[in-house]
Coordinates of C-alpha atoms in Angstrom, one line a residue:
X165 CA 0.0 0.0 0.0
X166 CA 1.5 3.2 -1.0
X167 CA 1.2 6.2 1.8
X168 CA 0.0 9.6 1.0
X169 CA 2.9 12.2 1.3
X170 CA 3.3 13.7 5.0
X171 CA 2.9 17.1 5.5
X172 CA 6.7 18.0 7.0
X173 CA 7.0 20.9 4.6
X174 CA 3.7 22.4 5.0
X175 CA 5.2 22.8 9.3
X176 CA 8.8 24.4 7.0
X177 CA 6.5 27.3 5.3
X178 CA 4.2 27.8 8.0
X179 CA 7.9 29.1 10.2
X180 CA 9.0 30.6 7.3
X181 CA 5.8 32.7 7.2
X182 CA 6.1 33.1 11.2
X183 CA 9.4 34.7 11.2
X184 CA 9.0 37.2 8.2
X185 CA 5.7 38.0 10.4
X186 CA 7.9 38.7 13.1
X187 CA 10.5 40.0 11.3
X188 CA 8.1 43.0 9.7
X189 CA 6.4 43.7 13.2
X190 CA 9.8 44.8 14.4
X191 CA 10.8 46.7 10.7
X192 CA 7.8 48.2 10.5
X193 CA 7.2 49.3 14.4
X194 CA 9.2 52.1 13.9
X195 CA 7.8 54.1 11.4
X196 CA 4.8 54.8 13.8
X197 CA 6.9 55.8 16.7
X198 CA 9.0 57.7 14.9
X199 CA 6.9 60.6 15.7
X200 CA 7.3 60.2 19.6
X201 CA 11.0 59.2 19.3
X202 CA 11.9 62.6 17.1
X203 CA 10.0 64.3 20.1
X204 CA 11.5 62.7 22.8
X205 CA 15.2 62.4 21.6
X206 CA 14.9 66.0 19.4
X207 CA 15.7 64.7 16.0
X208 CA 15.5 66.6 12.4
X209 CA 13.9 64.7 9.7
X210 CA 17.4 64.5 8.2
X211 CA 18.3 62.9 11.6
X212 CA 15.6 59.9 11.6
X213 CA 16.2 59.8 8.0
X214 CA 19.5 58.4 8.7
X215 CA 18.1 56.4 11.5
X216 CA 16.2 54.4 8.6
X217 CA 19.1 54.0 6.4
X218 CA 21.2 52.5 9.3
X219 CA 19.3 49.9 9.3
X220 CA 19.0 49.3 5.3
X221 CA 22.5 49.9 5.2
X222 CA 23.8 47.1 7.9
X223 CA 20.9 44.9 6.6
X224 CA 22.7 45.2 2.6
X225 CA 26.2 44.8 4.4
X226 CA 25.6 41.4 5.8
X227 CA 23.0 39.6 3.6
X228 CA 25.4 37.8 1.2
X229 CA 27.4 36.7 4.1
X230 CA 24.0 35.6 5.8
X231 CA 22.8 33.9 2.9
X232 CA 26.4 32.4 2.2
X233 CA 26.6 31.0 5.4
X234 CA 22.9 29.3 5.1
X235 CA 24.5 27.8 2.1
X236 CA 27.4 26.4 3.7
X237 CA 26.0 25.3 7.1
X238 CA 22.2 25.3 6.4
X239 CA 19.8 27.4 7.9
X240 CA 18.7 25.6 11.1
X241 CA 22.1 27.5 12.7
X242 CA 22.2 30.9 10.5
X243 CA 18.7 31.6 11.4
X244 CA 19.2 30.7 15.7
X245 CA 21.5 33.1 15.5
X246 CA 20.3 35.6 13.6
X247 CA 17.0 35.3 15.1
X248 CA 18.3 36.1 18.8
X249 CA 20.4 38.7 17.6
X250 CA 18.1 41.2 15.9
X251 CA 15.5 40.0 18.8
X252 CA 17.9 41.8 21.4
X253 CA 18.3 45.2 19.3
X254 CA 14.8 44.9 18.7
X255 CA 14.0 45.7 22.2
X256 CA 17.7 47.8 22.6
X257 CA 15.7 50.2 20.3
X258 CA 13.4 51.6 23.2
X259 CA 16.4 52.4 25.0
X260 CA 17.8 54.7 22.8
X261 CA 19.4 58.3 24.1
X262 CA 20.0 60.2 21.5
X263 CA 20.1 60.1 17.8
X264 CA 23.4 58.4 17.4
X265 CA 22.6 56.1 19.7
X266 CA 19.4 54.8 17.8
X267 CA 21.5 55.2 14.6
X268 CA 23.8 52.4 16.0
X269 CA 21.3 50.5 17.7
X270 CA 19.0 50.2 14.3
X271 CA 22.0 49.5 12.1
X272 CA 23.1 46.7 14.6
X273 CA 19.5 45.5 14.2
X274 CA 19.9 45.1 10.6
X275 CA 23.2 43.5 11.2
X276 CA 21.3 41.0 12.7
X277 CA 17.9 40.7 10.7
X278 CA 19.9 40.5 7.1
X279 CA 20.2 37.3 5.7
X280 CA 16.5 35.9 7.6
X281 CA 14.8 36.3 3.9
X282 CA 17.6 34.3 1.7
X283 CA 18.2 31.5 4.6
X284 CA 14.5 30.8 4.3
X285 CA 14.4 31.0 0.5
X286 CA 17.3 28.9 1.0
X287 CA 14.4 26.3 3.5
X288 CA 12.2 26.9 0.5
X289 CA 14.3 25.3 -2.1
X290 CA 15.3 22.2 0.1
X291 CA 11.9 21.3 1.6
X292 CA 9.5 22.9 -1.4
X293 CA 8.8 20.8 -4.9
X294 CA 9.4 23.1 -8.0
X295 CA 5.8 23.3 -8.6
X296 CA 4.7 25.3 -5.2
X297 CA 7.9 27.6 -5.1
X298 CA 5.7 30.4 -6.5
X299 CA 3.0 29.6 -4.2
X300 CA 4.7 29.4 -0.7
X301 CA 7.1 32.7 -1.7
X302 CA 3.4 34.6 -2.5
X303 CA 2.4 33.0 0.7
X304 CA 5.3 34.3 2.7
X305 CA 5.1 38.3 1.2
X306 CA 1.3 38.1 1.5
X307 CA 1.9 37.6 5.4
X308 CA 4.7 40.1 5.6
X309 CA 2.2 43.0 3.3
X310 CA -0.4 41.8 6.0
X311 CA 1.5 42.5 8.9
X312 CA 2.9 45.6 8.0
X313 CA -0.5 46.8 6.9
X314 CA -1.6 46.4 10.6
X315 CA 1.6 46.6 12.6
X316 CA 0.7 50.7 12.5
X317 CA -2.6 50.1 14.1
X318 CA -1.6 48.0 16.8
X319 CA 1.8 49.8 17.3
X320 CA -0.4 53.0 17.9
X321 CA -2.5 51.4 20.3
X322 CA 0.2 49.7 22.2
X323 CA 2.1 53.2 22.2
X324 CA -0.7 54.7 24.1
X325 CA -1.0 51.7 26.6
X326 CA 3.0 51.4 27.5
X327 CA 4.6 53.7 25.5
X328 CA 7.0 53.6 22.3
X329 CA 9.6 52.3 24.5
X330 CA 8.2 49.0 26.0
X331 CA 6.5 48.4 22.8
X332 CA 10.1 47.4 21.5
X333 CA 10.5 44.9 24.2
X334 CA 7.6 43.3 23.7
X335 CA 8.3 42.9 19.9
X336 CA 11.9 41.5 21.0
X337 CA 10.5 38.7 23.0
X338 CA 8.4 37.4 19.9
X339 CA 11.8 36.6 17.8
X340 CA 13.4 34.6 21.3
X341 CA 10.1 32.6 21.4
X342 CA 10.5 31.8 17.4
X343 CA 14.0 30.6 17.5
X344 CA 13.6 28.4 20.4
X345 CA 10.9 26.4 18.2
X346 CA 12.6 26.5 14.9
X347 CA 15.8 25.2 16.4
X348 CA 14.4 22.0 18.2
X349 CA 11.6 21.1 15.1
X350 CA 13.3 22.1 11.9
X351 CA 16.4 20.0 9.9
X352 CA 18.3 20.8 7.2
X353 CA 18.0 17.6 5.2
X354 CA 14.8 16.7 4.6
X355 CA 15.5 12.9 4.9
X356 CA 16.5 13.2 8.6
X357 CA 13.4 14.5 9.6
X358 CA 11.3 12.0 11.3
X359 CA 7.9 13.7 10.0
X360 CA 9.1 13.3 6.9
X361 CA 8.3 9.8 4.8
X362 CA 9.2 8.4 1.9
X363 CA 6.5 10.0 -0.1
X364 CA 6.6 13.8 0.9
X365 CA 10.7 12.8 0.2
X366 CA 9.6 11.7 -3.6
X367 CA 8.1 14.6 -4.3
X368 CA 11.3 17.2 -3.1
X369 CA 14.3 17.7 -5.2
X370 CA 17.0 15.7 -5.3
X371 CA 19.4 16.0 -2.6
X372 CA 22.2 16.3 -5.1
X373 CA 20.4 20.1 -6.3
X374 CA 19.9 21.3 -3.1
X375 CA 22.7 20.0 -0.7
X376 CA 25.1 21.9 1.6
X377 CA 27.4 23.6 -0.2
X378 CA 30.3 22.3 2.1
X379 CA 33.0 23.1 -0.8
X380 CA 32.1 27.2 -1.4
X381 CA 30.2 28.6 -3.1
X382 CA 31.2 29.6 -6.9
X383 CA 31.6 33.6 -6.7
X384 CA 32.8 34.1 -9.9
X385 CA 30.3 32.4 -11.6
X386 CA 27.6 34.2 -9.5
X387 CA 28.5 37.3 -10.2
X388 CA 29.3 36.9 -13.6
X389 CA 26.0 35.5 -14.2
X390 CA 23.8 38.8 -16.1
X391 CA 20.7 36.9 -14.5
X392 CA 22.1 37.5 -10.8
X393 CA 22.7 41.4 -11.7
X394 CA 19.1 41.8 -13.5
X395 CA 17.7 40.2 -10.7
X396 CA 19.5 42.5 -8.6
X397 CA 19.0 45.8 -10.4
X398 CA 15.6 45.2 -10.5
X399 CA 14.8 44.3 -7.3
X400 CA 16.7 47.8 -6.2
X401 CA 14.0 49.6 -8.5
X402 CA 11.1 47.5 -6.9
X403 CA 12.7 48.3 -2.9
X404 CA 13.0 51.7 -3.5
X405 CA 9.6 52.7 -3.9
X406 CA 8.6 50.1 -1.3
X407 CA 10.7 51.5 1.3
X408 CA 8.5 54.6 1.7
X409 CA 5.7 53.1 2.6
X410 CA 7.2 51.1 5.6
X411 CA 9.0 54.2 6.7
X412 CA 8.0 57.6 5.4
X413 CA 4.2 57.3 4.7
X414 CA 2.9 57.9 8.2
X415 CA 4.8 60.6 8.8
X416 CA 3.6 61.7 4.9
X417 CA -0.1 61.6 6.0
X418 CA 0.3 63.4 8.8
X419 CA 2.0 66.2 7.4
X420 CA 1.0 66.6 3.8
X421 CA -2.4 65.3 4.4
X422 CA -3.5 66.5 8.1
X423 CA -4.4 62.8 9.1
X424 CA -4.7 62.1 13.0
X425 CA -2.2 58.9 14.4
X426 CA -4.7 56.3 14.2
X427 CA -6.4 57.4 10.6
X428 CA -2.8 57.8 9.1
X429 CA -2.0 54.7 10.8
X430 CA -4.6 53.1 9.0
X431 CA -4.3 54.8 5.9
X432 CA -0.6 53.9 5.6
X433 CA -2.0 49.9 5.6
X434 CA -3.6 50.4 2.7
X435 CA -0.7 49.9 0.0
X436 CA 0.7 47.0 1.8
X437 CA -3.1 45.4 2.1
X438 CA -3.5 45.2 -1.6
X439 CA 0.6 44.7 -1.9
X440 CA -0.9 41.3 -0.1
X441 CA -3.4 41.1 -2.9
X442 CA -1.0 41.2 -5.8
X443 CA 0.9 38.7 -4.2
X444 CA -1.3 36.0 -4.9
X445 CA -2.8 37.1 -8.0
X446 CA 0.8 37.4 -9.5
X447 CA 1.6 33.8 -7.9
X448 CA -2.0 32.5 -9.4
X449 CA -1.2 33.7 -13.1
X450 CA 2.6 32.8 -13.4
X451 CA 2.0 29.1 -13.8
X452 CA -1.3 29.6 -16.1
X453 CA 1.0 32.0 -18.3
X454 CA 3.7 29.6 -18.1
X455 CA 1.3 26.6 -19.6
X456 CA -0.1 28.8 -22.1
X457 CA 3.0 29.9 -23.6
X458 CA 5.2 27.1 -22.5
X459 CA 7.7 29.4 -20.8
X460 CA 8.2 30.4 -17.0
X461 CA 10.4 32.8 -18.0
X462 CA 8.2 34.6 -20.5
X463 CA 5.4 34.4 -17.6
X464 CA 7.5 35.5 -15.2
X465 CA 8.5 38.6 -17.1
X466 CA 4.8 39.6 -18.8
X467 CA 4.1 39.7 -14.7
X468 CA 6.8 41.6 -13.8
X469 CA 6.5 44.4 -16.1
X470 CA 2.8 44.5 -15.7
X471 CA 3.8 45.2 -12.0
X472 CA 6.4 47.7 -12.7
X473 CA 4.8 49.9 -15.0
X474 CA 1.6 49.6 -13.3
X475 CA 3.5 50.8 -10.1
X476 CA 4.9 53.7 -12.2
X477 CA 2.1 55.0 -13.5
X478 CA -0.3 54.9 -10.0
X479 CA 2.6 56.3 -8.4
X480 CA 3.3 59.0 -11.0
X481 CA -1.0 60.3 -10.6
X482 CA -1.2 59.7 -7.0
X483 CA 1.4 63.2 -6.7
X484 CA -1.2 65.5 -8.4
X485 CA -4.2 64.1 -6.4
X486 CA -6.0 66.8 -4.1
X487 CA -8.6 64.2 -2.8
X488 CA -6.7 62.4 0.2
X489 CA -9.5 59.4 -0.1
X490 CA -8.5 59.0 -4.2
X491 CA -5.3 59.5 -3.3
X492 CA -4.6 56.6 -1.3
X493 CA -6.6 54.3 -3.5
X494 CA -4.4 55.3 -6.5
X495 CA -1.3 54.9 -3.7
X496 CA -3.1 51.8 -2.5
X497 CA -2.8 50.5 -6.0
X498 CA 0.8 51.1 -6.5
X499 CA 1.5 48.4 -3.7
X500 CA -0.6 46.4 -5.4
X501 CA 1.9 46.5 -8.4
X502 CA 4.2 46.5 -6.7
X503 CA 4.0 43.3 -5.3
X504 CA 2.8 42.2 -8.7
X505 CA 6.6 41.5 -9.0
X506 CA 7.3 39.5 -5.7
X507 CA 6.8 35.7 -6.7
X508 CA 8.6 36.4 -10.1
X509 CA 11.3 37.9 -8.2
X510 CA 12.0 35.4 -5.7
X511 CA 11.0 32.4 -7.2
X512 CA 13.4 33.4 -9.9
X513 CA 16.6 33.5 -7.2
X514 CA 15.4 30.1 -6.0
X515 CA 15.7 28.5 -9.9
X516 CA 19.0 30.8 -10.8
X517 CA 20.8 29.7 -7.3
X518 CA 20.0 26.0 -7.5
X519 CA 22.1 25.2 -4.2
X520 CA 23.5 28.3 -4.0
X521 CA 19.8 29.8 -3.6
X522 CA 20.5 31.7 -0.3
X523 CA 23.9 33.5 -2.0
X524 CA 22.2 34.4 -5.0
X525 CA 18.8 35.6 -2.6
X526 CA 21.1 37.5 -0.6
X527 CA 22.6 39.2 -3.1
X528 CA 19.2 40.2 -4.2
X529 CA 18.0 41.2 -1.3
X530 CA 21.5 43.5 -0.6
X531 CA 21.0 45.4 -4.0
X532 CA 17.2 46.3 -2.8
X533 CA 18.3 47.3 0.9
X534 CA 20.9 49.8 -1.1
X535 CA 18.4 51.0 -2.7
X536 CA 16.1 51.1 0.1
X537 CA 19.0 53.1 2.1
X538 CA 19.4 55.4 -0.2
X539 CA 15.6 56.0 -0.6
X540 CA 15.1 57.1 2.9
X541 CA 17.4 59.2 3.1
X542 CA 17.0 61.1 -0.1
X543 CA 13.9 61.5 1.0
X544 CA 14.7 63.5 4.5
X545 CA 17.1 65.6 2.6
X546 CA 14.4 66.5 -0.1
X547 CA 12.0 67.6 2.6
X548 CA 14.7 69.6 4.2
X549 CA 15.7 71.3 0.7
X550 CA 11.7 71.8 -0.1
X551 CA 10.4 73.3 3.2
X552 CA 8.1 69.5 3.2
X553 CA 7.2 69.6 -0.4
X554 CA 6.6 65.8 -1.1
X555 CA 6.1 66.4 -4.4
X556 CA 9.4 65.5 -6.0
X557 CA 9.7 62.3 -4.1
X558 CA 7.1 60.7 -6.4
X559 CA 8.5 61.7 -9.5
X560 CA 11.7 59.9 -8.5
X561 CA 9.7 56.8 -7.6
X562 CA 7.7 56.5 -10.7
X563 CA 10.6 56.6 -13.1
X564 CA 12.9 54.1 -11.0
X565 CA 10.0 51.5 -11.2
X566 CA 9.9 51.9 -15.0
X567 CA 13.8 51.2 -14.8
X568 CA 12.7 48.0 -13.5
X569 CA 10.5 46.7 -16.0
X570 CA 13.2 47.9 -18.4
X571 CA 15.7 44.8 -16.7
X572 CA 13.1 42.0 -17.1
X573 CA 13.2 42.6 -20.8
X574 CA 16.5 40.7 -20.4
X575 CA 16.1 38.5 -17.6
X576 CA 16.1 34.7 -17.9
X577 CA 14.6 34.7 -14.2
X578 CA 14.5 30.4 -14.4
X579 CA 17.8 28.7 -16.0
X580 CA 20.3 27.7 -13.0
X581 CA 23.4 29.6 -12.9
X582 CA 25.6 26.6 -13.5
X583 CA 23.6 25.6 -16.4
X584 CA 23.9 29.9 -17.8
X585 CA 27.3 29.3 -16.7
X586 CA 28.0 26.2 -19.2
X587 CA 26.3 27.3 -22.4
X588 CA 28.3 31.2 -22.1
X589 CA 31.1 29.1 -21.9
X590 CA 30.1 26.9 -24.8
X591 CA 28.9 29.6 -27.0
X592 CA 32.7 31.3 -26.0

């Protein structure tokens, strides 16, 4: 009698989807208390400005050598570690001082929160069959847009209940909790899980695509893979828009559109809500695409630009809107297409890295924190420069997402890099 497949893998994405839960409740806490904290420590906008790049910046520094290492060891001990490590700076960020001091406590958080998204891409492509890639990575973002969307509403209220700085704390304790469950359930090879039987272990890849990388990992042929830099460039276009919302558009609301907290706290959800929505629809009409004109990477790429453009141009009308209400639904619809892209995006690092996912990931994911660094603080220098004027800010992001549907163009976003690697040097 043959036994139905367990369900081992279904336990892998539901952590997966737990920690980049917890790992947007303590990004995205601070862009509501970044109102009290500029009161209560006396920073500029140029100040907190640099307070979000510290942590975009130390997030980019270490995600190749976080995803490396998930490579090299597996995640199970990259993602203990990393777990307990933003966890504590996390909470370290209610006891901020002054403004340098949350500039170095926020980039020590990204220190330790970089390389969480490629080690659990990298869980993704050891415990997921090739057919629900697309699936679980829509899953995952759906849960992070989700989160973020309400994280404002139930940072506000906690604010008001403990204040901004306890509310870190209590976000700290959440990442402890997860690692201590991850680290006694989860292996790294499927096959040595107990859940796991013989027919859930049919169904995975072979352990030869997905193994440790115990040797290294093959730099030069990473990086001289155009896929890996497409992937990359574009991914910088897709963060750099996205990085307002989880940072500036509160304080945007407020200012520009004379919201209270709670409403702007609310209003601000609305992008990432729908960012939730393109998720799955993106993740819903890749594989139909892909049977219809036998090509994932044509799919992929119809999607993507869809997203991009469709980004650009909601993006591009929401700045000359008077009408806050039509305003956000035009903004709301931006993160809409701007998640369009997600699946594509990450799916495509899983079949370009192979075994090497979480290296090529992390160098994804490093390119859009860059980008993401340099988003927020261009921004807090523009405001300075304009007297507030939010204007310009838009512009900029509307024509940097139509950069990005400019890459995928070019991008084969499926074919593995050793297999890119072979025919350059066959065609050579």
């Amino acid at each position: 009698m043959v036994s139905s497949p367990s369900g081992a893998r279904h336990i892998v994405t539901a952590f997966a989807i737990s920690l980049a839960v917890i790992t947007y409740i303590d990004r995205a806490a601070i862009n509501v208390s970044a109102l009290y904290i500029t009161k209560d420590l006396g920073l500029s906008t140029i100040q907190m400005g640099h307070a979000f790049a510290a942590f975009a910046w130390a997030y980019a520094l270490f995600e190749i050598p976080g995803g490396w290492l998930g490579d090299k060891i597996g995640p199970r001990r990259v993602l203990l570690r990393i777990v307990l490590w933003w966890s504590l700076f996390t909470a370290a960020t209610g006891w901020a001082w002054s403004g340098m001091s949350l500039i170095a406590i926020r980039a020590l958080f990204g220190a330790g929160e970089a390389g969480a998204f490629p080690n659990m891409t990298r869980m993704f492509t050891t415990w997921l069959p090739v057919r629900e890639r697309e699936r679980a990575q829509a899953n995952l973002w759906l849960a992070t847009r989700l989160t973020a969307a309400f994280t404002p509403v139930m940072v506000a209220l906690l604010i008001q209940y403990v204040g901004w700085r306890r509310a870190f704390e209590i976000f700290g304790a959440l990442g402890v909790i997860w690692a201590v469950l991850f680290y006694r359930w989860y292996r790294d090879v499927p096959a040595e899980h107990p859940a796991v039987n013989q027919a859930e272990l049919a169904m995975l890849p072979p352990a030869r695509d997905t193994a440790i990388a115990a040797s290294g990992v093959p730099w030069g042929v990473i990086f001289s893979t155009p896929s890996v830099w497409l992937l990359s460039i574009q991914y910088m276009c897709l963060a750099y828009g996205w990085f307002f919302y989880i940072n500036w558009l509160p304080t945007y609301l407020r200012t520009a559109r004379g919201t209270t907290v709670t409403m702007s706290a609310l209003l601000a959800g609305l992008p990432l809500l729908l960012g939730g929505a393109g998720c799955l629809v993106s993740a819903w009409l890749i594989p139909r695409l892909a049977r219809n004109f036998s090509s994932v990477v044509l799919a992929r790429c119809i999607v993507a630009v869809t997203g991009f453009v469709g980004a650009s141009i909601c993006i591009f009308f929401f700045a000359g809107i008077e009408d806050p209400r039509r305003a956000m639904i035009v903004l709301g619809f931006a993160g809409f297409f701007n998640d369009f892209v997600m699946p594509a995006a990450w799916a495509g690092t899983m079949d370009i890295g192979g075994r090497y996912s979480g290296t090529v990931s992390g160098a994804m994911n490093m390119m859009g924190s860059i980008a993401g660094a340099i988003s927020v603080t261009v921004v807090g220098y523009l405001l300075a420069w304009t007297s507030g004027n939010w204007t310009m800010t838009f512009y900029i992001s509307a024509a940097i997402y139509f950069l990005g549907a400019i890459c995928w163009l070019f991008l084969d976003s499926h074919t593995p890099i050793e297999r890119q690697g072979e025919a350059a040097r066959q065609a050579a």
